[in-house]
CSV table of C-alpha atoms in Angstrom, one decimal:
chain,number,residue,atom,x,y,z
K,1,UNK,CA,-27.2,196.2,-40.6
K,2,UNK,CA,-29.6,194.7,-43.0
K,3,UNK,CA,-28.3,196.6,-46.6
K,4,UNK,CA,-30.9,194.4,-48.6
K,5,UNK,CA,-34.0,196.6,-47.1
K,6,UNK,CA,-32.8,199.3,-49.0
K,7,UNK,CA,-30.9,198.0,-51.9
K,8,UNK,CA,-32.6,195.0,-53.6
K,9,UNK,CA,-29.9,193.6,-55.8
K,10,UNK,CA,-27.2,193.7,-52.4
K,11,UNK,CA,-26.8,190.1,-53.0
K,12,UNK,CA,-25.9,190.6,-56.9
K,13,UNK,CA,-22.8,192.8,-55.7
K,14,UNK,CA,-19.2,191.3,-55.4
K,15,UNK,CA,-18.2,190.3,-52.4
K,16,UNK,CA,-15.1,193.5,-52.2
K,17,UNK,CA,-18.2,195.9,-53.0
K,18,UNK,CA,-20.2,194.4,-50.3
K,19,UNK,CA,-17.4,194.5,-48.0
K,20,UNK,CA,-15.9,198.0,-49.1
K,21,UNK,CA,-19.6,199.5,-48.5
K,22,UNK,CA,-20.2,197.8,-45.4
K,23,UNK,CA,-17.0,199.0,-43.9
K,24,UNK,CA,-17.6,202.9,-44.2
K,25,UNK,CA,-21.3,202.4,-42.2
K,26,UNK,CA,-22.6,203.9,-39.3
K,27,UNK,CA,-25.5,204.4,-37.6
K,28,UNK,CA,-26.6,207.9,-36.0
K,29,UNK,CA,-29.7,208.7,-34.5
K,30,UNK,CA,-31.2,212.6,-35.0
K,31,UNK,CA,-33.3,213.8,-32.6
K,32,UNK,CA,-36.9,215.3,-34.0
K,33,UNK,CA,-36.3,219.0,-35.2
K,34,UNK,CA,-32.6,218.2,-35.8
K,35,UNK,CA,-30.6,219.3,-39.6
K,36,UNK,CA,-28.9,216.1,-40.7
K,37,UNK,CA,-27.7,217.8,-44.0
K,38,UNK,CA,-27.5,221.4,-45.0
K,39,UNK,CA,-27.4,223.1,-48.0
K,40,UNK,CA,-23.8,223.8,-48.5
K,41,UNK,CA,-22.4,221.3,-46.1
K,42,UNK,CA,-19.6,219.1,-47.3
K,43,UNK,CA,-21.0,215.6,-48.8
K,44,UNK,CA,-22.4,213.9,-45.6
K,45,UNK,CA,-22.7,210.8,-47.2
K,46,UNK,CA,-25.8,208.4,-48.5
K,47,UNK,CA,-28.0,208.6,-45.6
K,48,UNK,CA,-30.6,204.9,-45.1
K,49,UNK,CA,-33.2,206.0,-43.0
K,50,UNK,CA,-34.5,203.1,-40.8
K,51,UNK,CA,-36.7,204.8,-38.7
K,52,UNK,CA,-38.4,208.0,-38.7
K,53,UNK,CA,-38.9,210.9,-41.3
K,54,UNK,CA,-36.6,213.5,-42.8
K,55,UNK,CA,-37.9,216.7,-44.7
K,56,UNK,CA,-36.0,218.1,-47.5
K,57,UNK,CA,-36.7,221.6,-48.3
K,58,UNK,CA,-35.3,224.1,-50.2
K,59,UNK,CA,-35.1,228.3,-48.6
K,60,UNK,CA,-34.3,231.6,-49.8
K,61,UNK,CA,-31.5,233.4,-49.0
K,62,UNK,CA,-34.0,235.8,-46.4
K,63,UNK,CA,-34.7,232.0,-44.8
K,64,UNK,CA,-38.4,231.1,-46.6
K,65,UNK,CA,-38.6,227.3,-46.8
K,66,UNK,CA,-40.6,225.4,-49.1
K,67,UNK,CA,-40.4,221.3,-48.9
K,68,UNK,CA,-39.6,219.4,-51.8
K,69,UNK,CA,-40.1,215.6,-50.2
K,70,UNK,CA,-40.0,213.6,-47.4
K,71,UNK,CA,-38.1,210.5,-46.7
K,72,UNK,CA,-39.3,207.8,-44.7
K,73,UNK,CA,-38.4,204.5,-42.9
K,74,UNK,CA,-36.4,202.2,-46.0
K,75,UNK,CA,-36.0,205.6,-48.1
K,76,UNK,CA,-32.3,206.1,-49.1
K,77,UNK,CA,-31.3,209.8,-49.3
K,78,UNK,CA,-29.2,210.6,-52.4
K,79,UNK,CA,-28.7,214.6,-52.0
K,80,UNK,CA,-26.9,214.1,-49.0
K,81,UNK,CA,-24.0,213.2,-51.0
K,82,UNK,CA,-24.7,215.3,-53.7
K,83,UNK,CA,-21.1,214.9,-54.2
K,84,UNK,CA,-21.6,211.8,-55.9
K,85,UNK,CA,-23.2,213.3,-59.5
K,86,UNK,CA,-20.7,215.8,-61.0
K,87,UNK,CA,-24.1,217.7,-62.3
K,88,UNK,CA,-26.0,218.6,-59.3
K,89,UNK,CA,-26.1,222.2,-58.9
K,90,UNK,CA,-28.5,222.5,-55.7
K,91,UNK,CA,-28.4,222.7,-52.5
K,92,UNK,CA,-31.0,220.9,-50.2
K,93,UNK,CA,-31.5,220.7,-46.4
K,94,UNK,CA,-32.4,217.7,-44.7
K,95,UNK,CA,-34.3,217.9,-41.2
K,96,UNK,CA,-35.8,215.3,-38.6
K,97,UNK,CA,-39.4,215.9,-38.8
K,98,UNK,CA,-39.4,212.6,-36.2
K,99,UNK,CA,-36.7,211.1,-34.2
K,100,UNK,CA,-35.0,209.4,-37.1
K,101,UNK,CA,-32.1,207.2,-37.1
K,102,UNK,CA,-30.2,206.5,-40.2
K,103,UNK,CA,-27.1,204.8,-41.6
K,104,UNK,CA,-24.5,206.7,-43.2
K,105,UNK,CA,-22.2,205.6,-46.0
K,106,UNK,CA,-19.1,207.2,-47.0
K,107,UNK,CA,-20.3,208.8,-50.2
K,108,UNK,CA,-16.3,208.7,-51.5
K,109,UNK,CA,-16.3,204.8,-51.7
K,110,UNK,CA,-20.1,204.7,-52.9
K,111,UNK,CA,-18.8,206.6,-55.9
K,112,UNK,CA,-15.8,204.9,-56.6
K,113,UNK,CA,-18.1,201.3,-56.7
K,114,UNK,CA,-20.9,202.9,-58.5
K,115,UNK,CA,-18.0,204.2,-61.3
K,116,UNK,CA,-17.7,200.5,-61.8
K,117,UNK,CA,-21.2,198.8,-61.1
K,118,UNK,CA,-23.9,198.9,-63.7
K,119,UNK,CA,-26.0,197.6,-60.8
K,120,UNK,CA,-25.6,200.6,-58.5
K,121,UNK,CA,-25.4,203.1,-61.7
K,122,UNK,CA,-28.6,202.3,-62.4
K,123,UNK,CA,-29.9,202.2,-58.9
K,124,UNK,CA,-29.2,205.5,-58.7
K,125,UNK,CA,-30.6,206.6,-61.6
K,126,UNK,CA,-34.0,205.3,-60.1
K,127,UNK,CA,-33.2,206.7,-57.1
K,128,UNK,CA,-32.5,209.9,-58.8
K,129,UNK,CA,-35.6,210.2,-61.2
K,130,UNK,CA,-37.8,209.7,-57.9
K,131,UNK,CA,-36.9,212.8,-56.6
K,132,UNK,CA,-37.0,214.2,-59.3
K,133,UNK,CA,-40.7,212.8,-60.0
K,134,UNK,CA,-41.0,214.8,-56.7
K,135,UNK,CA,-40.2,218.1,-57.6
K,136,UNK,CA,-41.9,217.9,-61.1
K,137,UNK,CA,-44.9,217.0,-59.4
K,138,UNK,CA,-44.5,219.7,-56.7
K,139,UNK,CA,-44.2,222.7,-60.0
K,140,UNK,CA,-47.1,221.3,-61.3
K,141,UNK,CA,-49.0,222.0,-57.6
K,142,UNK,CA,-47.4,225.2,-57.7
K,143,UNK,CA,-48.3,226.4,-60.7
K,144,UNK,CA,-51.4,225.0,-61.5
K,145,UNK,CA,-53.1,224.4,-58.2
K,146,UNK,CA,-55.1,227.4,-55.9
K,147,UNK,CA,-53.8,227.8,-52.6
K,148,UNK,CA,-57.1,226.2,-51.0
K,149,UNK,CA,-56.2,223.5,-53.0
K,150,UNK,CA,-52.8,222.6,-51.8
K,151,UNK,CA,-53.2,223.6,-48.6
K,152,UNK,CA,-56.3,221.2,-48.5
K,153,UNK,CA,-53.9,218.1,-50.1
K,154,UNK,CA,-51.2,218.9,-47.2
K,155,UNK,CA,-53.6,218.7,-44.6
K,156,UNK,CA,-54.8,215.4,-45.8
K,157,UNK,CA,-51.3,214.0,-46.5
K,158,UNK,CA,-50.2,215.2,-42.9
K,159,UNK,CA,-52.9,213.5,-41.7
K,160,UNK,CA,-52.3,210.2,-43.1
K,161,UNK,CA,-48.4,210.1,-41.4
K,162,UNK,CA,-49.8,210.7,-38.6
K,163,UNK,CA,-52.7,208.9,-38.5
K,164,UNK,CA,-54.4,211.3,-36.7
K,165,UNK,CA,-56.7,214.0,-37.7
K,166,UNK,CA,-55.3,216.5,-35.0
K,167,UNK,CA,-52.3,217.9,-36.0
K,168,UNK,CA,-50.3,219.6,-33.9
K,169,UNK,CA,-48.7,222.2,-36.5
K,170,UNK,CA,-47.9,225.6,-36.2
K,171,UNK,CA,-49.0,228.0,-38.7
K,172,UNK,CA,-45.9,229.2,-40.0
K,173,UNK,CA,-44.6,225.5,-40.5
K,174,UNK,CA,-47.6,224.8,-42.3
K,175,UNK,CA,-46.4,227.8,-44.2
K,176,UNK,CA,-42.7,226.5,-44.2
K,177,UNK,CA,-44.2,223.4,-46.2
K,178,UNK,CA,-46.0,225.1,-48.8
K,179,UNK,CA,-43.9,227.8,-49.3
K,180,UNK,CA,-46.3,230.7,-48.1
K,181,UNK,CA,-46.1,233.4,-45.6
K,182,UNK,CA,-47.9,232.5,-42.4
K,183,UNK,CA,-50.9,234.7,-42.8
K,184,UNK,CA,-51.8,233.3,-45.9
K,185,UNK,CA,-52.0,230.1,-44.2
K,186,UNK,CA,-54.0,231.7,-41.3
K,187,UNK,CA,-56.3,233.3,-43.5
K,188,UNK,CA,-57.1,230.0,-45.2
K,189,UNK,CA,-57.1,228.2,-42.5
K,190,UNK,CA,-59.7,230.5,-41.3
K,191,UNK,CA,-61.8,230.5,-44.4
K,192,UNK,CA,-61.9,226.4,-44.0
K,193,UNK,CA,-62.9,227.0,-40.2
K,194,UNK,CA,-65.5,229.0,-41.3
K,195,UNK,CA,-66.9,226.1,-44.0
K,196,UNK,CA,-66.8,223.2,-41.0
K,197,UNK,CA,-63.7,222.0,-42.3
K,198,UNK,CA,-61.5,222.4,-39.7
K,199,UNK,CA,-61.2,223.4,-36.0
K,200,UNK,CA,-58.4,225.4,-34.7
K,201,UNK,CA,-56.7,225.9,-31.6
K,202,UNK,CA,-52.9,227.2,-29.8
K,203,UNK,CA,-50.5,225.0,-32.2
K,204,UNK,CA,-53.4,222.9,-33.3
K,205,UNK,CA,-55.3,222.4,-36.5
K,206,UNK,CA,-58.3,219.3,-36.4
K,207,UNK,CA,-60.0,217.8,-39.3
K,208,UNK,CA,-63.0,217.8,-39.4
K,209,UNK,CA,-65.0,217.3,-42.6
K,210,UNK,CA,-61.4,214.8,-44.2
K,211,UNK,CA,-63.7,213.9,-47.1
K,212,UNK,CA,-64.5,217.1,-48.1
K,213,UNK,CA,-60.7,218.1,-47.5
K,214,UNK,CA,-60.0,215.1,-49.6
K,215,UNK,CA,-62.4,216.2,-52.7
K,216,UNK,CA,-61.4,219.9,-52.9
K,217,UNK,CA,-57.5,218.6,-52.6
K,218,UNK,CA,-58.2,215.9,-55.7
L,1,UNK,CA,-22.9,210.6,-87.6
L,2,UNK,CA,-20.1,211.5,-84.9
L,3,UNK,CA,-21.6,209.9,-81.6
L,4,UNK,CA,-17.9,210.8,-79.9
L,5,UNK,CA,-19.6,214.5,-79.8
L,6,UNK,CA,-22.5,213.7,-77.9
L,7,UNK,CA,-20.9,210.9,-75.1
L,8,UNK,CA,-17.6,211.6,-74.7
L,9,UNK,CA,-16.6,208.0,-73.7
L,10,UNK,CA,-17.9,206.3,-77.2
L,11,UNK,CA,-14.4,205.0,-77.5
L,12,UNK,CA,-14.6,203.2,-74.3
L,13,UNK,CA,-18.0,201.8,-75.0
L,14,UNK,CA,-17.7,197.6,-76.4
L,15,UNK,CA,-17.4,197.3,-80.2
L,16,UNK,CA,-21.0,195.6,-80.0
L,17,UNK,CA,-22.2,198.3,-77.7
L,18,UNK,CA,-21.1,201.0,-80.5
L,19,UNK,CA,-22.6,198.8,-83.5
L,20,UNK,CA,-26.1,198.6,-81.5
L,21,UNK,CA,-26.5,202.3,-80.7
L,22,UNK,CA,-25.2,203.1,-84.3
L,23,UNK,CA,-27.4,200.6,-85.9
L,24,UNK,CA,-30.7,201.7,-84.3
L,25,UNK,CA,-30.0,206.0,-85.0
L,26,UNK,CA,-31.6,207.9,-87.6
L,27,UNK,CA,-31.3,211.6,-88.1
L,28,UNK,CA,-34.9,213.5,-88.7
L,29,UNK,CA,-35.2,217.1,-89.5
L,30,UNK,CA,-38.3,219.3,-87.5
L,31,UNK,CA,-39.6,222.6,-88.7
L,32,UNK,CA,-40.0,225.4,-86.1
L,33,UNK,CA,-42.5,225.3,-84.2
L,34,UNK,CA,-43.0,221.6,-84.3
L,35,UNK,CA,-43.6,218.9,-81.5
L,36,UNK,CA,-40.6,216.4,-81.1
L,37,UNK,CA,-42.3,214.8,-78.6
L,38,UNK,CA,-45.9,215.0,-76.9
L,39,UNK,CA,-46.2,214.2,-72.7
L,40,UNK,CA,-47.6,211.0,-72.7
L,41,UNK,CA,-46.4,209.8,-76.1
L,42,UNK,CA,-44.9,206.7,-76.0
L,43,UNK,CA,-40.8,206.6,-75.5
L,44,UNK,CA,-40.4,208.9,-78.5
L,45,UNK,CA,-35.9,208.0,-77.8
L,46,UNK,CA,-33.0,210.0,-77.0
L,47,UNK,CA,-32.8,212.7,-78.9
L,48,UNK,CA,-29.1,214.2,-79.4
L,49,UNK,CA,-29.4,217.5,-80.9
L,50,UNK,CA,-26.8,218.4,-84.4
L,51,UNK,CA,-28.3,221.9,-84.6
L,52,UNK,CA,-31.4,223.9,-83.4
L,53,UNK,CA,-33.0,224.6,-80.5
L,54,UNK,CA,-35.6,222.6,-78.8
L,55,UNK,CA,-37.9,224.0,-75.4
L,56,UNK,CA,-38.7,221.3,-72.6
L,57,UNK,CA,-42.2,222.7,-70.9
L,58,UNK,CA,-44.8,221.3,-68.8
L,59,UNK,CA,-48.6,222.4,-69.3
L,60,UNK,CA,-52.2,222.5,-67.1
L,61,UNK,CA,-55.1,220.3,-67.6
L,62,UNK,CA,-56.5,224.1,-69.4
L,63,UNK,CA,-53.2,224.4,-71.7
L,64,UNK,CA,-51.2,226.6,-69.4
L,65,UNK,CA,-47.3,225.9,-70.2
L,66,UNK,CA,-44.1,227.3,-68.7
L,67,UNK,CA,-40.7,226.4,-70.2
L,68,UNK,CA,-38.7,223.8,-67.6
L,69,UNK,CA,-35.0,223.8,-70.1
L,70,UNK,CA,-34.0,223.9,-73.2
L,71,UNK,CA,-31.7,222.1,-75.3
L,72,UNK,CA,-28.8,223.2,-77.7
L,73,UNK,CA,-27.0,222.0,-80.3
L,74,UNK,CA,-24.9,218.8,-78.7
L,75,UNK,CA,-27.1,218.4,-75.8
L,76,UNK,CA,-28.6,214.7,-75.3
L,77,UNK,CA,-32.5,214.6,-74.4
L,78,UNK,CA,-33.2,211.8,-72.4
L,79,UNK,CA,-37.0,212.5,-71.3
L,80,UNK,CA,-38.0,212.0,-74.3
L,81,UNK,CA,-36.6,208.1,-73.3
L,82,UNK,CA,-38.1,208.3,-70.0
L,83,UNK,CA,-39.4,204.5,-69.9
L,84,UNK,CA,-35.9,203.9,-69.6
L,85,UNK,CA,-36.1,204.4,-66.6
L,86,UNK,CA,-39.1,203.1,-64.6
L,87,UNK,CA,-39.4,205.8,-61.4
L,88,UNK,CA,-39.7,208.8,-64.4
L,89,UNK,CA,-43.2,209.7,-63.5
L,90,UNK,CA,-43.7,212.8,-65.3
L,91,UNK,CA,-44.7,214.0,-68.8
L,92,UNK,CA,-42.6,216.6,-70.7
L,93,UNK,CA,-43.6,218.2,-74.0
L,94,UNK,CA,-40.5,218.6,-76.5
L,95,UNK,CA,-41.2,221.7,-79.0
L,96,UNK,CA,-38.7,222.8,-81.6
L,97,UNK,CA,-37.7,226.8,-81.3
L,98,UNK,CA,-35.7,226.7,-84.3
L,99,UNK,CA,-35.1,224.5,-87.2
L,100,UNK,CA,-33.8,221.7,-85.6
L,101,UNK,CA,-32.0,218.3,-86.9
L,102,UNK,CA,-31.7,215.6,-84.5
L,103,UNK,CA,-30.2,211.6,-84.4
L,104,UNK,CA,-32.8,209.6,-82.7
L,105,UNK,CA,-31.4,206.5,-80.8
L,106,UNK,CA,-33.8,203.7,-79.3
L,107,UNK,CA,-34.9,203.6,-75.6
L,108,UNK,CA,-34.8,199.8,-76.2
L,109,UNK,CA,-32.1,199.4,-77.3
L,110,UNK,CA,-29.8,202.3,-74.8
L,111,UNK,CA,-32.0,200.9,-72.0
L,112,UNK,CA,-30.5,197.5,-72.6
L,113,UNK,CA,-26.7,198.0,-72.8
L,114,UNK,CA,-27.0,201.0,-69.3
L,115,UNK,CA,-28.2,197.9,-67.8
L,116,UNK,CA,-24.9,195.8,-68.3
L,117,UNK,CA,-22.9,199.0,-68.8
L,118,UNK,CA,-21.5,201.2,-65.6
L,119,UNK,CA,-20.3,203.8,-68.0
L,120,UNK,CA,-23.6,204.3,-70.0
L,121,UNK,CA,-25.4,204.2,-66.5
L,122,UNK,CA,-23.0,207.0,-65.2
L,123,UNK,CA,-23.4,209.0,-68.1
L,124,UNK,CA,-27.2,208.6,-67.8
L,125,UNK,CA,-26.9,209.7,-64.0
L,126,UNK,CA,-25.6,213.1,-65.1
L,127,UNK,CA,-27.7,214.3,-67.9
L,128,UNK,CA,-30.6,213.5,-65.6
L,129,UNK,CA,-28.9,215.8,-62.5
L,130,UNK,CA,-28.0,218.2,-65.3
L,131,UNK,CA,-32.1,218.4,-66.1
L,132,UNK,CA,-33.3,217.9,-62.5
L,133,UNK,CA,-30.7,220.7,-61.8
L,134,UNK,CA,-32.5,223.2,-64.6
L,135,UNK,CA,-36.1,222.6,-62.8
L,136,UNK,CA,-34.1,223.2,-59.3
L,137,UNK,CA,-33.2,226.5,-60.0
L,138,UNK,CA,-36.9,227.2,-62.0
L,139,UNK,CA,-38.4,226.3,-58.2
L,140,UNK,CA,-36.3,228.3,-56.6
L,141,UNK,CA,-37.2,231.4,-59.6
L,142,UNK,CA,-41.0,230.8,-59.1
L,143,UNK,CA,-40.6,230.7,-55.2
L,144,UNK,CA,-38.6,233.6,-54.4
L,145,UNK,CA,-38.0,236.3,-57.1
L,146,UNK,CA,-40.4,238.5,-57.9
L,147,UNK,CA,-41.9,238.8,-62.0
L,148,UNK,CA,-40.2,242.0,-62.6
L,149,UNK,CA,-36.7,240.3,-61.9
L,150,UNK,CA,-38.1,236.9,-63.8
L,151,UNK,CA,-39.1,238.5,-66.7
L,152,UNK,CA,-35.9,240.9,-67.3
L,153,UNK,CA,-33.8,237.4,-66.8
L,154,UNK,CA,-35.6,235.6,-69.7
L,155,UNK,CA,-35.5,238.8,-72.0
L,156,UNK,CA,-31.6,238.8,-71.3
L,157,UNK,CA,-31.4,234.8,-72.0
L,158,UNK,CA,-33.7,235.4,-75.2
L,159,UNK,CA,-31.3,238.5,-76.5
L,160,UNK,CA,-28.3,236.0,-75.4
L,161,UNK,CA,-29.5,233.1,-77.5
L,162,UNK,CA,-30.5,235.4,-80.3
L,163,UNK,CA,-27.8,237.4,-80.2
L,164,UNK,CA,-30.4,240.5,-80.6
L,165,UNK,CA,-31.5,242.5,-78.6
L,166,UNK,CA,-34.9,242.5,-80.7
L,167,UNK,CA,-36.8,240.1,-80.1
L,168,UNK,CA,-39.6,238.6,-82.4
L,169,UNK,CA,-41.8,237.0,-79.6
L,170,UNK,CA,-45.3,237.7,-78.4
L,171,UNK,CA,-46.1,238.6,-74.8
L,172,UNK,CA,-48.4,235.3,-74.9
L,173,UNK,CA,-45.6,233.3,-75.7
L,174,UNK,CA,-43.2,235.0,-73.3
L,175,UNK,CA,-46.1,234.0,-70.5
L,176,UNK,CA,-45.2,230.5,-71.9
L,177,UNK,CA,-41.9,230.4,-71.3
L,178,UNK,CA,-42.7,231.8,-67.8
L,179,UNK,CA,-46.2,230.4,-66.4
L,180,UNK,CA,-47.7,233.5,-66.1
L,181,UNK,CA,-50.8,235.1,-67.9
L,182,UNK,CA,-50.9,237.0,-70.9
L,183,UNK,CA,-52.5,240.1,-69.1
L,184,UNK,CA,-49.8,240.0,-66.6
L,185,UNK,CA,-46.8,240.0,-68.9
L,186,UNK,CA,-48.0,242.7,-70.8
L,187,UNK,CA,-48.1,244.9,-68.0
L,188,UNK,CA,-44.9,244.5,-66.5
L,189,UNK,CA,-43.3,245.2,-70.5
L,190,UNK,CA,-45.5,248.6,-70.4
L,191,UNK,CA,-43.7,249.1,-67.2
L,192,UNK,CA,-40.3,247.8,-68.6
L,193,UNK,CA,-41.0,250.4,-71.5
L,194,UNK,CA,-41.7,253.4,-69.4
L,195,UNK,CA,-38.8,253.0,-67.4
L,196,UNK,CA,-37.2,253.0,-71.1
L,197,UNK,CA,-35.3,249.8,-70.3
L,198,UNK,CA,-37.6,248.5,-73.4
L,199,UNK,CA,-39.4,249.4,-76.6
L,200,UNK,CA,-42.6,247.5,-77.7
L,201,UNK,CA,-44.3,247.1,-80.7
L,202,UNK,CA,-46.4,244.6,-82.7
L,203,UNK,CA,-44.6,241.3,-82.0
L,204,UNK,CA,-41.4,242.7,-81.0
L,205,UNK,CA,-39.8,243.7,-77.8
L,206,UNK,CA,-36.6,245.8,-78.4
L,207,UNK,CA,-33.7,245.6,-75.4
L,208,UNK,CA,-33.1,249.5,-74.9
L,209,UNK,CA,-30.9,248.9,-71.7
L,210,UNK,CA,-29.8,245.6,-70.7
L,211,UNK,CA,-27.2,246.6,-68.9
L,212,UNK,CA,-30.3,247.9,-66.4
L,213,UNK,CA,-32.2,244.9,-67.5
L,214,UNK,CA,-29.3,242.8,-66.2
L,215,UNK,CA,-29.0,244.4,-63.0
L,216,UNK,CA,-32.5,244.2,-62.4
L,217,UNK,CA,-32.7,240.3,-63.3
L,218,UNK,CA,-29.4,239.1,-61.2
């Protein structure tokens, strides 16, 4: 396992850290639609994602979702071992939006090094304050951003993971995403169909117009 | 100036850890209703607050606000030292609700001994969960509980705080605090007030039940 993809001062840690870190690894693949973490799980541990793509999201107690980030191939996932950070108060769930495989480490012994490190104190703290960038930046779309809007910026965005412009979506995940009920979605979606955006089909949504997507998103 | 109140590990801290910190604080007095800090100002420094009461809020392109925390009396601010650390990518706007004296410490300076120091670093780590925790829960208010529910919960908190149960504030203000339009607040308080959990009058909203309030906001 190649710890320096994902932490870029590895080689700066003692050799006991190194060692004590690398012991508690292991890998574990998660089929696509899987839950690797959920909310009030015990601490999984720090999950490394070396291939694929997790959602977080966060969902009411009736079971509305709304996603807060996504984590993708050299990401490392700190609310999996929320444990870690005396202060963290949420709960997030973590799903396989691909088949994803990751490596877990024992979130115990990352504490008990980072309680000592500078070095892995302060990679947290970046690691921390991106996610948190995150969810600042997804209030902002919530508050201050139209529907049409968002909706148009998560098309686009879905777009450019998959490198496709046909996205084969459902409705009420689209909804899941943005934190909407489905016939909100459906209604926009319909009001874009009707303005050449888009095409739509069973379980499908096609761009068609992405630079007019782009502009109304931006 | 008692540091020992505001990180309780200062004893722990290096002697030439302390003497930097100490020799780079000044205390500065802001009037209510000041700004301590503006979004995109430079890195105004930690702010540890003696006494007061400061309001942490976000705002639109147009000007539109809605309150993310807010910091009492021995609380540490670090946002207001966001370029210490790099992945911050947000702007916050610090406002004073009260008379409020603070001890401002450089980012510089604090930036430069969390580097080398794992208990600074640590300490760091939690304020920011503490904050990212605070905007965690405001997502999950915005997402899933309805105005009615939000808007009894902040006239409890205000009554709590001001240990009234009237309250000087205008509804444009209370929209503020909550992201929502004027119009809208002042609806649901005519509602509030003929369901006699409230009494309204120029500038003032007067808690007539908040036992029912309560109920209504939890």
């Amino acid at each position: 396992m190649d710890f320096s993809a994902f932490f870029p001062f590895w080689d700066q840690l003692q050799n006991d850290e190194r060692t004590a870190l690398e012991a508690t690894a292991f890998k574990r693949h998660f089929r696509k639609g899987s839950i690797l973490h959920r909310g009030n799980d015990e601490c999984t541990g720090l999950l490394l994602v070396c291939s694929g793509q997790i959602r977080a999201f966060t969902s009411s107690p009736e079971g509305k979702e709304i996603t807060l980030y996504r984590l993708l191939e050299r990401d490392v996932c700190l609310m999996s071992a929320s444990c870690i950070i005396n202060s963290i108060s949420f709960d997030i769930t973590l799903a396989a939006e691909k088949d994803t495989e990751v490596i877990i480490l024992s979130a115990d012994v990352y504490k008990k090094i980072m309680q000592k490190s500078a070095l892995l104190a302060n990679f947290t703290n970046e690691l921390m304050a991106s996610r948190f960038s995150d969810v600042m930046w997804l209030i902002e779309q919530i508050m201050w951003k139209s529907f049409d809007k968002r909706l148009a910026a998560f098309l686009i965005e879905e777009s450019n993971i998959e490198e496709s412009t046909t996205l084969k979506i459902t409705h009420e995940t689209i909804g899941n995403h943005l934190g909407s009920p489905r016939e909100v979605v459906t209604r926009m979606l319909k009001y874009f169909a009707d303005e050449n955006l888009v095409t739509l089909s069973r379980g499908t949504v096609t761009l068609k117009d992405p630079q007019t997507l782009s502009k109304l998103a931006y």
